Short mmCIF file of C-alpha atoms and ligand atoms in Angstrom, two decimals:
data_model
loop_
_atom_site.label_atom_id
_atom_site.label_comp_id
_atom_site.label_asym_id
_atom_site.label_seq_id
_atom_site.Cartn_x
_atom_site.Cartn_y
_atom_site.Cartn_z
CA UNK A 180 90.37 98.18 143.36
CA UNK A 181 91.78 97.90 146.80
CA UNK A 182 95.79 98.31 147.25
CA UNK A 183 98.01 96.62 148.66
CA UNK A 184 101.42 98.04 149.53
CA UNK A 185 104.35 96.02 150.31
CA UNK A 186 107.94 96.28 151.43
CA UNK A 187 110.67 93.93 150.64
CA UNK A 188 114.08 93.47 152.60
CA UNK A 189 117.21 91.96 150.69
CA UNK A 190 117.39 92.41 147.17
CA UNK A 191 119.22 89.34 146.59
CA UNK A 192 118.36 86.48 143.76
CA UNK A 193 114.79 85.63 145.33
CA UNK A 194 113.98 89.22 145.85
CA UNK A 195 114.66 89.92 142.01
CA UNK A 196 112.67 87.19 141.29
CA UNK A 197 109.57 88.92 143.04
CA UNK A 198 109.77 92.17 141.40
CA UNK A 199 110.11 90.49 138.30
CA UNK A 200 106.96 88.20 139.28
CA UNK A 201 104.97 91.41 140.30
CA UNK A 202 106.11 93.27 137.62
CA UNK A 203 104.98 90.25 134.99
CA UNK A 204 101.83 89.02 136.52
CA UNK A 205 100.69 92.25 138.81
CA UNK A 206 96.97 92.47 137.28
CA UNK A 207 96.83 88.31 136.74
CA UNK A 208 96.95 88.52 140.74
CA UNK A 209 94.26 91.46 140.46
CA UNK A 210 91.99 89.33 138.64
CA UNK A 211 92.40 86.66 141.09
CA UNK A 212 92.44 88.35 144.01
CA UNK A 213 90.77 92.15 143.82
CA UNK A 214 93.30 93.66 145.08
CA UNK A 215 96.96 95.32 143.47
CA UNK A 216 100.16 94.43 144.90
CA UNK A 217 102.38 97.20 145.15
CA UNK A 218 105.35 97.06 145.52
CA UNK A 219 105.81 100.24 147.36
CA UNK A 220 109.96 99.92 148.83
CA UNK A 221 113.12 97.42 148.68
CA UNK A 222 115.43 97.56 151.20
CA UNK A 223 119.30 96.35 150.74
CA UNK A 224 122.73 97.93 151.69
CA UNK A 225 123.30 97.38 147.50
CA UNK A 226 120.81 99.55 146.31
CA UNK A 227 123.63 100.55 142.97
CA UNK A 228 124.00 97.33 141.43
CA UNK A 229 121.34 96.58 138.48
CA UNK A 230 119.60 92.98 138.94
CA UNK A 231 118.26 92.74 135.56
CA UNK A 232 114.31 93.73 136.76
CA UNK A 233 112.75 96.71 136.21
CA UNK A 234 112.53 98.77 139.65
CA UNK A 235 110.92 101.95 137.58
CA UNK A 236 108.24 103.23 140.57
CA UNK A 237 109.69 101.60 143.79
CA UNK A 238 111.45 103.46 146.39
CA UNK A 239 115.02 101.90 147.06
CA UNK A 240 116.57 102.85 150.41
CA UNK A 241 119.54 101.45 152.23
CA UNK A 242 117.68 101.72 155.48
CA UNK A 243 115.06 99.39 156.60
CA UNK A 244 113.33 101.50 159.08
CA UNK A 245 111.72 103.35 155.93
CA UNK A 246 109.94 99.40 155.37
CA UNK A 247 109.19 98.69 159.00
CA UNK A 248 107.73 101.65 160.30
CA UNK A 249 106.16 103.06 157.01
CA UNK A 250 102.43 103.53 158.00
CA UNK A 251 101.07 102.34 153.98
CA UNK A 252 102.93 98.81 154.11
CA UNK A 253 100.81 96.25 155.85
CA UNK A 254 102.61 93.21 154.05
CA UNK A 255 106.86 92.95 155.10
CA UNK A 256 108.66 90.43 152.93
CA UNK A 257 112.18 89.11 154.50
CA UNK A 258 114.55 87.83 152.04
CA UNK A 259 117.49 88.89 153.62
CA UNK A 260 118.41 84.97 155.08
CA UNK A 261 120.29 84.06 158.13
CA UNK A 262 119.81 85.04 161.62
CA UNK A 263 120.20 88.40 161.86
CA UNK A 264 119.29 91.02 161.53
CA UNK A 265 116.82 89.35 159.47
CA UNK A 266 115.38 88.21 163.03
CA UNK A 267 115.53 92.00 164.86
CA UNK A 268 114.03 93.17 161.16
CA UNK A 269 110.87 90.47 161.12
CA UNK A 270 109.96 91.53 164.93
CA UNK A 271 110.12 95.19 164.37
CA UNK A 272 107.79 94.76 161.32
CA UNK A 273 105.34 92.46 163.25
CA UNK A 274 105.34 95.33 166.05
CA UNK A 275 104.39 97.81 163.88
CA UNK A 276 100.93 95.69 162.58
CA UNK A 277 102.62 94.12 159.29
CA UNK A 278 102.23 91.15 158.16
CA UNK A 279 105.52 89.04 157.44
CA UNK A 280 106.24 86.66 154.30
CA UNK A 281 109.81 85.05 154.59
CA UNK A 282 111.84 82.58 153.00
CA UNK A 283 114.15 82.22 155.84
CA UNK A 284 114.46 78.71 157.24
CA UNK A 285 117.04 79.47 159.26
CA UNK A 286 115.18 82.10 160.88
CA UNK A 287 112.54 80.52 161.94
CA UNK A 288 113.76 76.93 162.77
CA UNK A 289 115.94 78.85 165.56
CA UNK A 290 113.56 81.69 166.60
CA UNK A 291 110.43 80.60 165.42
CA UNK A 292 108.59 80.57 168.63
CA UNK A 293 109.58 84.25 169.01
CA UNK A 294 108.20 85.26 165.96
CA UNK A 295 104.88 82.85 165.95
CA UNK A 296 104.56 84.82 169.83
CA UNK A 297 105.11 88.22 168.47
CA UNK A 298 102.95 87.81 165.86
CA UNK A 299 100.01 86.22 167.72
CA UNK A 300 100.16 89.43 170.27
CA UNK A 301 99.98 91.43 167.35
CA UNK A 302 97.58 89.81 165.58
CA UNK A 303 99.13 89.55 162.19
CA UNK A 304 100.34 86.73 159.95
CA UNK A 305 103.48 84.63 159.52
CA UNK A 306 103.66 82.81 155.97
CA UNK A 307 106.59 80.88 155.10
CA UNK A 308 105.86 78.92 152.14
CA UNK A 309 109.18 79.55 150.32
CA UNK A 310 111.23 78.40 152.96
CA UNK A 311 110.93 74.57 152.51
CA UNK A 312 111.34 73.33 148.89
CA UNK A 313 111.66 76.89 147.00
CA UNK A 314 108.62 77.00 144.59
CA UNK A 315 106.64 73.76 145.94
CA UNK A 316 103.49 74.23 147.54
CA UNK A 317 103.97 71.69 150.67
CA UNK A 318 103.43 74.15 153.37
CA UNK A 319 100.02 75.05 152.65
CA UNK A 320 98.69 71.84 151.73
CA UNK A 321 100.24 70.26 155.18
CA UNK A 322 97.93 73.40 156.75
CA UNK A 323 95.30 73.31 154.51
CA UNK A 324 94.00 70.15 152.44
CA UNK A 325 95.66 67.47 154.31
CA UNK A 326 95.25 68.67 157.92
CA UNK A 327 92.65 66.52 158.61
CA UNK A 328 95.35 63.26 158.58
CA UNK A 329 98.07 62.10 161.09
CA UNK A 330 101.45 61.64 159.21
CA UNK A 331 103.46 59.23 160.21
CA UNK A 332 106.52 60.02 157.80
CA UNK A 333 107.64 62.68 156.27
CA UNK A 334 110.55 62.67 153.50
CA UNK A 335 112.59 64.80 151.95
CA UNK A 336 114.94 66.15 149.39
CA UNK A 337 115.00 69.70 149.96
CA UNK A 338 118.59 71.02 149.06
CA UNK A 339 118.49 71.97 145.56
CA UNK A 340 122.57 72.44 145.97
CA UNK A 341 123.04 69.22 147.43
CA UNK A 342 120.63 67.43 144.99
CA UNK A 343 122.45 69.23 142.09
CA UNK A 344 125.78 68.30 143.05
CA UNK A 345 125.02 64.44 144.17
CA UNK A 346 122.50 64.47 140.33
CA UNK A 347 125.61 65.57 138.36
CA UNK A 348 128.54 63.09 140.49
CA UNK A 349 125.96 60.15 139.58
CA UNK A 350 125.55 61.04 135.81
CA UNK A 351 128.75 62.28 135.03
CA UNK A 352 131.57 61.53 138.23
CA UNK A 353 132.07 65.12 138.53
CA UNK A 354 134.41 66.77 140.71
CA UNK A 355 132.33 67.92 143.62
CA UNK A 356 133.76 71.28 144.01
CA UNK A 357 133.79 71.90 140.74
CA UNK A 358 129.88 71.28 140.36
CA UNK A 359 129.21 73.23 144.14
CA UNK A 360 130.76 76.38 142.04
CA UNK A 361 128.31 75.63 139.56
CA UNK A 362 125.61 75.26 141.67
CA UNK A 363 126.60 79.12 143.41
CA UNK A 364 127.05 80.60 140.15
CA UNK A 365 123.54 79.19 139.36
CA UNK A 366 122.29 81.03 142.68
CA UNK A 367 120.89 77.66 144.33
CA UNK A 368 123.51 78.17 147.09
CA UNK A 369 123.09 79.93 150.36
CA UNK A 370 125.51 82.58 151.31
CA UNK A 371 127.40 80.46 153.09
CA UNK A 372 127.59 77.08 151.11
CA UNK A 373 128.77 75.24 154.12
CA UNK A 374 125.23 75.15 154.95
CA UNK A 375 123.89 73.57 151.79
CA UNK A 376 126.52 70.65 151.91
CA UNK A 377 126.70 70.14 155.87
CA UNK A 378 123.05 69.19 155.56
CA UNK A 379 122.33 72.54 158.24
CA UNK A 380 119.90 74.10 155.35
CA UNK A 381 118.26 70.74 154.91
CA UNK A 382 117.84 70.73 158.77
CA UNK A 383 116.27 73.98 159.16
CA UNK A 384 113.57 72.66 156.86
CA UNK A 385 113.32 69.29 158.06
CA UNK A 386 112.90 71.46 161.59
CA UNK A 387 109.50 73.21 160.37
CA UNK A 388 108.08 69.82 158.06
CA UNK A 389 108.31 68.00 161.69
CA UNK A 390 106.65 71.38 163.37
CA UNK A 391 103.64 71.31 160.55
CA UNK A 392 103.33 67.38 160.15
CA UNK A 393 103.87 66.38 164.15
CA UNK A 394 102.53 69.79 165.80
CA UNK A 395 105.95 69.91 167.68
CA UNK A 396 108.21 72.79 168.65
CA UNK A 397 111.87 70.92 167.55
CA UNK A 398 115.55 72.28 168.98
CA UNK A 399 117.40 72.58 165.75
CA UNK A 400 120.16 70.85 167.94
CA UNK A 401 118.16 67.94 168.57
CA UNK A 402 118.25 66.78 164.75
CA UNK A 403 120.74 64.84 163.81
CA UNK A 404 122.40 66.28 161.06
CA UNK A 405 125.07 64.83 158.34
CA UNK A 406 125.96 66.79 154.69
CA UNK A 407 127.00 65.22 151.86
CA UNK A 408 130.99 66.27 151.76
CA UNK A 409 131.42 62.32 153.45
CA UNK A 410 130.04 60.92 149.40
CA UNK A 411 132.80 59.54 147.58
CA UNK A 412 132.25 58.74 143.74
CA UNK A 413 133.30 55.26 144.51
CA UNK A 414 130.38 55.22 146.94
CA UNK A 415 128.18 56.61 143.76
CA UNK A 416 129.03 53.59 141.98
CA UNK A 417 128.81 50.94 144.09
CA UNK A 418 125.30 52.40 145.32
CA UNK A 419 124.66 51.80 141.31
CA UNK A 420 125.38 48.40 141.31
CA UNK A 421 123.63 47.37 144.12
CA UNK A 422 120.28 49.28 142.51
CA UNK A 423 120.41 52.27 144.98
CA UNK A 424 121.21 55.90 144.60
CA UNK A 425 122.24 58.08 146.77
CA UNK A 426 120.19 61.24 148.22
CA UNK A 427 120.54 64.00 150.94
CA UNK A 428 117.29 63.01 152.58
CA UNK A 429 115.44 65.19 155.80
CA UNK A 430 113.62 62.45 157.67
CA UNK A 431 110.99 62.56 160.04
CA UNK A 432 108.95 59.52 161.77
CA UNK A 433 106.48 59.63 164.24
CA UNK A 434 107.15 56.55 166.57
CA UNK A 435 104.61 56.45 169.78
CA UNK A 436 105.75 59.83 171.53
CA UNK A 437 108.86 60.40 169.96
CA UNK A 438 109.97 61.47 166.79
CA UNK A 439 113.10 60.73 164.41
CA UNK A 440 114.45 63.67 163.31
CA UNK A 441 117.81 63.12 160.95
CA UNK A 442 119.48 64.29 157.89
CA UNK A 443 122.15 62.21 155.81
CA UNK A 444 123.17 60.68 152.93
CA UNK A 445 120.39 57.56 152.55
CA UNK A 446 120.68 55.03 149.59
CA UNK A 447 116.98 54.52 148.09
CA UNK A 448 116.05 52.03 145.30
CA UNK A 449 116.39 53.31 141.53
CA UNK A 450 112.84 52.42 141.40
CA UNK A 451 111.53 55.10 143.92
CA UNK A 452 109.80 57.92 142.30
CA UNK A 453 112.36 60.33 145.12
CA UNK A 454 115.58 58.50 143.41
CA UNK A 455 114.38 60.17 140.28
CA UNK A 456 114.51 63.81 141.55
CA UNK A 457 117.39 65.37 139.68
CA UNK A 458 119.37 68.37 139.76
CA UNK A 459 117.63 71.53 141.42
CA UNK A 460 114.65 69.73 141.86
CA UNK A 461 112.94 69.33 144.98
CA UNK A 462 110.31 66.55 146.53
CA UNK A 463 109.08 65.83 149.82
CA UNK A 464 107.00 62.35 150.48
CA UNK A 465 104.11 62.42 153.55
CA UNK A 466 102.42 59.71 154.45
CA UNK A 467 99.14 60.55 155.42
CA UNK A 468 96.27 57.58 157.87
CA UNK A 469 93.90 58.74 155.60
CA UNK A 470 95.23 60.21 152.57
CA UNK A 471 98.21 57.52 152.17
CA UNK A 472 101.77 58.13 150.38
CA UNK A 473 101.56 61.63 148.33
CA UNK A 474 104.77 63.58 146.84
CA UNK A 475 105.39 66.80 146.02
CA UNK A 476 107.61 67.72 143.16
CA UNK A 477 108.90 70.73 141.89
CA UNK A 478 111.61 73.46 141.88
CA UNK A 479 113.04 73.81 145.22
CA UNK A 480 116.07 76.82 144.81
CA UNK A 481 115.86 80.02 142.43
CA UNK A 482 114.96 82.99 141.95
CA UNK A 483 111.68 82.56 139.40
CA UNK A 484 110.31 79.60 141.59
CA UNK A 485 110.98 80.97 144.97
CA UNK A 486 109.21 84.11 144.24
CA UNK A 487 106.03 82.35 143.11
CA UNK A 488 106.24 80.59 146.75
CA UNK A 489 106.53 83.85 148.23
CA UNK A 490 104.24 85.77 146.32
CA UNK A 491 101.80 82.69 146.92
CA UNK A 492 101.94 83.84 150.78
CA UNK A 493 100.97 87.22 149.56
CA UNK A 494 98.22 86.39 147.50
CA UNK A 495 96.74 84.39 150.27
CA UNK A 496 97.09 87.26 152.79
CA UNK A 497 95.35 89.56 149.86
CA UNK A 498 92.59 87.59 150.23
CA UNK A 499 92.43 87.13 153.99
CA UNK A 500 92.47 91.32 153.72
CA UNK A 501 89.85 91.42 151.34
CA UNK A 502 87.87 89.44 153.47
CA UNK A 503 88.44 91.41 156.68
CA UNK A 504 89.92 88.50 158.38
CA UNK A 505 93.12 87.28 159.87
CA UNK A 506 94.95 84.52 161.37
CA UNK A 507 92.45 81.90 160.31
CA UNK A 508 95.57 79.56 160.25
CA UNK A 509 98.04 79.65 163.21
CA UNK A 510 101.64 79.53 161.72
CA UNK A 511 102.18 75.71 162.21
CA UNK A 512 98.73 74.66 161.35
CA UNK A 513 98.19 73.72 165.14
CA UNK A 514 96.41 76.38 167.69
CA UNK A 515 99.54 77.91 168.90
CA UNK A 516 98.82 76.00 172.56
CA UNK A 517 98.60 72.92 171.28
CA UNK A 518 101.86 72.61 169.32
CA UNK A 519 104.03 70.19 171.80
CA UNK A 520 107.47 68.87 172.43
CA UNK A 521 107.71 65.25 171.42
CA UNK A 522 111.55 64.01 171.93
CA UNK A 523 113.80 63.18 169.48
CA UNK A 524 115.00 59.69 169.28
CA UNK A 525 118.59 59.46 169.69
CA UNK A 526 120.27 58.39 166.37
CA UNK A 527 122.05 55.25 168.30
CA UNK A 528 118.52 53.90 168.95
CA UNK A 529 117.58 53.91 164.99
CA UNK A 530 117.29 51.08 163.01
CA UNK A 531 117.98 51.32 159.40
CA UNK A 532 119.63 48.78 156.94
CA UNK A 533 123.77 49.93 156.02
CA UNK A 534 125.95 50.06 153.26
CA UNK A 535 129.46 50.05 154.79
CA UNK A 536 132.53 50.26 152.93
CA UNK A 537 135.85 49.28 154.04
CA UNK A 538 139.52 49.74 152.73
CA UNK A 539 141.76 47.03 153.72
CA UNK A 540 144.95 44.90 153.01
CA UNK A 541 143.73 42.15 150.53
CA UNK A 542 145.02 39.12 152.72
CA UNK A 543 143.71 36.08 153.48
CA UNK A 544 141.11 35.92 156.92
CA UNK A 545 140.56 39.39 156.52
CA UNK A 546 136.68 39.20 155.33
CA UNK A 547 136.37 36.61 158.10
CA UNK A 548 137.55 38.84 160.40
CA UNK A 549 134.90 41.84 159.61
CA UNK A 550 132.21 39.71 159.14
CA UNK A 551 133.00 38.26 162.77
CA UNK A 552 132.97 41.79 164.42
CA UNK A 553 129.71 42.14 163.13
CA UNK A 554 128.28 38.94 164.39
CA UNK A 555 129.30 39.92 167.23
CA UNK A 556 127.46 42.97 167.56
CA UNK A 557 124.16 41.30 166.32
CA UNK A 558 124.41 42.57 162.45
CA UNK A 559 123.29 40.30 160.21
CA UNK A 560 125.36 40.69 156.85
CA UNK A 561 122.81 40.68 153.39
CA UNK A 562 125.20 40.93 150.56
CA UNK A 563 128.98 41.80 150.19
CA UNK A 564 131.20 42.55 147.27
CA UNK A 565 134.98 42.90 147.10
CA UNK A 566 136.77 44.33 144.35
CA UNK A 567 139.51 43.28 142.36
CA UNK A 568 143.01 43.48 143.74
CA UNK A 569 144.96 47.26 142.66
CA UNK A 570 147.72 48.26 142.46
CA UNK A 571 147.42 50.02 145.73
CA UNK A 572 147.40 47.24 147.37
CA UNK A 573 144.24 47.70 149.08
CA UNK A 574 140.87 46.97 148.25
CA UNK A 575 137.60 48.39 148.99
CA UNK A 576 135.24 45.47 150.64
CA UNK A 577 131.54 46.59 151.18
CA UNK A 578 128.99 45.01 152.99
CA UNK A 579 124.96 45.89 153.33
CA UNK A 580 123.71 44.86 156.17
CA UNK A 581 120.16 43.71 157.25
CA UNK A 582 118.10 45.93 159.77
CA UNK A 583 120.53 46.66 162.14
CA UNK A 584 120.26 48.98 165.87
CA UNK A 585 122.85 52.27 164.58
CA UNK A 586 124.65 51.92 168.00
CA UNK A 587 125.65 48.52 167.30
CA UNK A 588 126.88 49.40 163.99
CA UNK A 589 129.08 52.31 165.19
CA UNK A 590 130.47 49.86 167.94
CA UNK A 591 131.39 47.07 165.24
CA UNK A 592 132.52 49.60 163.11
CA UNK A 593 134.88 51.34 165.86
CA UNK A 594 136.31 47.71 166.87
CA UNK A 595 136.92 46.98 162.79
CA UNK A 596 138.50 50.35 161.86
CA UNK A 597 141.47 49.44 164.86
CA UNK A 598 142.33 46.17 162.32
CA UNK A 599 146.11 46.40 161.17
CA UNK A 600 145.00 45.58 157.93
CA UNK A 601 142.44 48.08 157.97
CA UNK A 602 143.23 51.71 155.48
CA UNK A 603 141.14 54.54 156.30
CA UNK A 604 138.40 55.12 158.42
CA UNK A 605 135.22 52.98 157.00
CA UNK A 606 132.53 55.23 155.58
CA UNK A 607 128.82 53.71 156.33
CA UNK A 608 125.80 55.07 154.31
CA UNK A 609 121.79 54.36 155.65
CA UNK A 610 119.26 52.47 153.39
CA UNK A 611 115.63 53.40 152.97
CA UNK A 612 114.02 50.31 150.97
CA UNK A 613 111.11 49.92 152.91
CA UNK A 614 108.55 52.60 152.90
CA UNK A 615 105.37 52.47 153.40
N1 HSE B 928 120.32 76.80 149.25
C1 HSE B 928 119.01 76.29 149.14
C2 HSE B 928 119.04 75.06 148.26
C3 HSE B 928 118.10 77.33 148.55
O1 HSE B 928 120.09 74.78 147.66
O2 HSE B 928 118.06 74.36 148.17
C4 HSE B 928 116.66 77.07 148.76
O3 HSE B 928 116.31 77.06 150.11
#
């Protein structure tokens, strides 16, 4: 049976997770494939510290050069994360003929077009399955069986962390931070957890579902981008009562020759099949012309689910080496020179019903007032509710609006936050009740 030897950098919670896959399932791959992984090196600057797999047989160095330029390894798996040297690590493999598997986001929504470059010259593969929504197959099917449709939206919830923390403040009003240690100790987070609740992980994966879906290159810079440290539990509960719950969405929509690219906090019904993805849980939601609304659903952070994603990639380039071919799919599922550069609508030119909560004096005119302001700037109020009056002597007063242009919300909202009897800075939240 034919062998195939493979190198893995970063020996992290992912990278466990695939020599415990390989170790588990090595000859269920053989039977499916022909062909025996091996797991020939790992690569980390821990090479001491026991993970809990069994390593018996593979060669553990603290110097990647022993991966990249080793002659026998044809297959280079990057699970280091970040930028680099994860990025000078992936081009030195690719120069040396080896095909790269990677669950870095990061990596390639910033150098991406390097990589894709480097690799065509060379004439090997780029797989990247595990880098949007962990264990979920989404990649591949975007590529494979649903290429032959346009998509016109593409939705997501693709921070396990994020979906974790905003799942456990809706069930139980936890403490956020408390929960975000919870989610690290779990090994959901990124290295820098910043990224997971900033909404910048969610935006390096929204960046390559808008490459696959639109065939677009997309400046990480261009997408508007909003975490989830902004959520309030009182902005939980009133989401509750209205029906709604809240979400860390990615969002991409094709409209003519631009696309909108955003991440934020987005109220959805209760009713959606998305509001029910809990916890670690991942889904993303295409709509297809032909194929119509589909959603994926699955595990989207950890170490058993990420390496099936990843060792997914492997299989598939097992059988593309079996077969003596490669590159039968460009890395974005468009030829390489047709992938374009549709612009990015600017987020004051979206329109999207609000939920907008206020903090103000409880006196009398004061609702008047707010709803005047945004008259004024064409927003049409739908429903409001104020609460009782508190001891504090202000009271929160929220208002969801109708379909309203974003820049004339943050005007209104600008002009009502300079009230006297205005407390705090009002916090506004997008609604997605309409999809198709
Ligand atoms: N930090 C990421 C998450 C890991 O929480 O979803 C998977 O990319």
């Amino acid at each position: 049976m034919k062998e195939i030897k493979i190198g893995l950098l970063g020996f992290g919670t992912i990278g466990a997770g695939v020599v415990k896959l390989l170790h588990e399932n090595r000859s269920l791959i053989a039977e499916k494939t022909g062909a025996l992984i091996s797991l020939k090196s790992i690569a980390d600057l821990d090479i001491t510290t026991d993970r809990g797999v069994n390593v018996e047989g593979i060669a553990l160095t603290r110097n990647a050069d022993e991966i990249l330029t080793d002659p026998e390894i044809s297959v280079v798996i990057e699970l280091i994360g970040g930028y680099e040297p994860a990025r000078s690590f992936a081009l030195k493999a690719i120069a040396h003929g080896k095909h790269l598997v990677t669950a870095n986001k990061a990596l390639l929504a910033v150098h991406g077009e390097e990589i894709y470059a480097a690799a065509k010259a060379n004439g090997v593969e780029v797989l990247f399955e595990a880098a949007v929504g962990g264990g979920i197959p989404v990649l591949s099917a975007i590529k494979g069986n649903m290429a032959a449709n346009r998509f016109s939206t593409v939705l997501g919830i693709v921070n396990g962390t994020c979906n974790y923390i905003l799942t456990r403040m809706t069930q139980e009003g936890a403490d956020f931070t408390e929960v975000l240690k919870s989610a690290q100790a779990l090994g959901y987070a990124e290295a820098d957890p910043t990224f997971d609740i900033e909404g910048v992980d969610t935006a390096h994966k929204l960046c390559l579902l808008l490459s696959l879906c639109f065939g677009t290159k997309v400046d990480l810079k261009d997408i508007y981008c909003e975490g989830i440290t902004s959520v309030s539990s009182e902005d939980v509960d009133f989401a509750k009562s209205f029906g709604y719950r809240i979400k860390l969405l990615a969002i991409g929509k094709r409209d003519g020759d631009r696309i909108e690219a955003r991440v934020h906090p987005t109220m959805i019904p209760t009713d959606y099949p998305l509001a029910d993805v809990h916890g670690v849980f991942n889904a993303i939601r295409l709509t297809g012309d032909f194929l119509g609304p589909v959603m994926f659903y699955g595990r989207g952070a950890g170490m058993d689910a990420t390496a099936s994603a990843v060792i997914g990639d492997v299989v598939d380039l097992a059988r593309n080496l079996g077969a003596g071919i490669s590159r039968r799919c460009a890395p974005l599922g468009y030829l390489d020179e047709k992938v374009g550069a549709l612009a990015i609508k600017p987020i004051g030119e979206i329109v999207s019903k609000y939920y907008i909560r206020f903090q103000a004096l409880d006196r009398p005119g004061v609702l008047a007032r707010i709803a005047g302001a945004l008259g004024a700037s064409g927003i049409s109020i739908a429903s409001m509710v104020q609460s009782a009056r508190s001891a504090s002597e202000t009271v929160p007063i929220v208002i969801m609006t109708h379909e309203a242009r974003e820049s004339d919300v943050r005007r209104a909202l600008s002009e009502i936050d300079a009230f006297e009897v205005i407390r705090d800075k009002s916090n506004f939240i997008r609604i997605e009740d309409n999809l198709e």
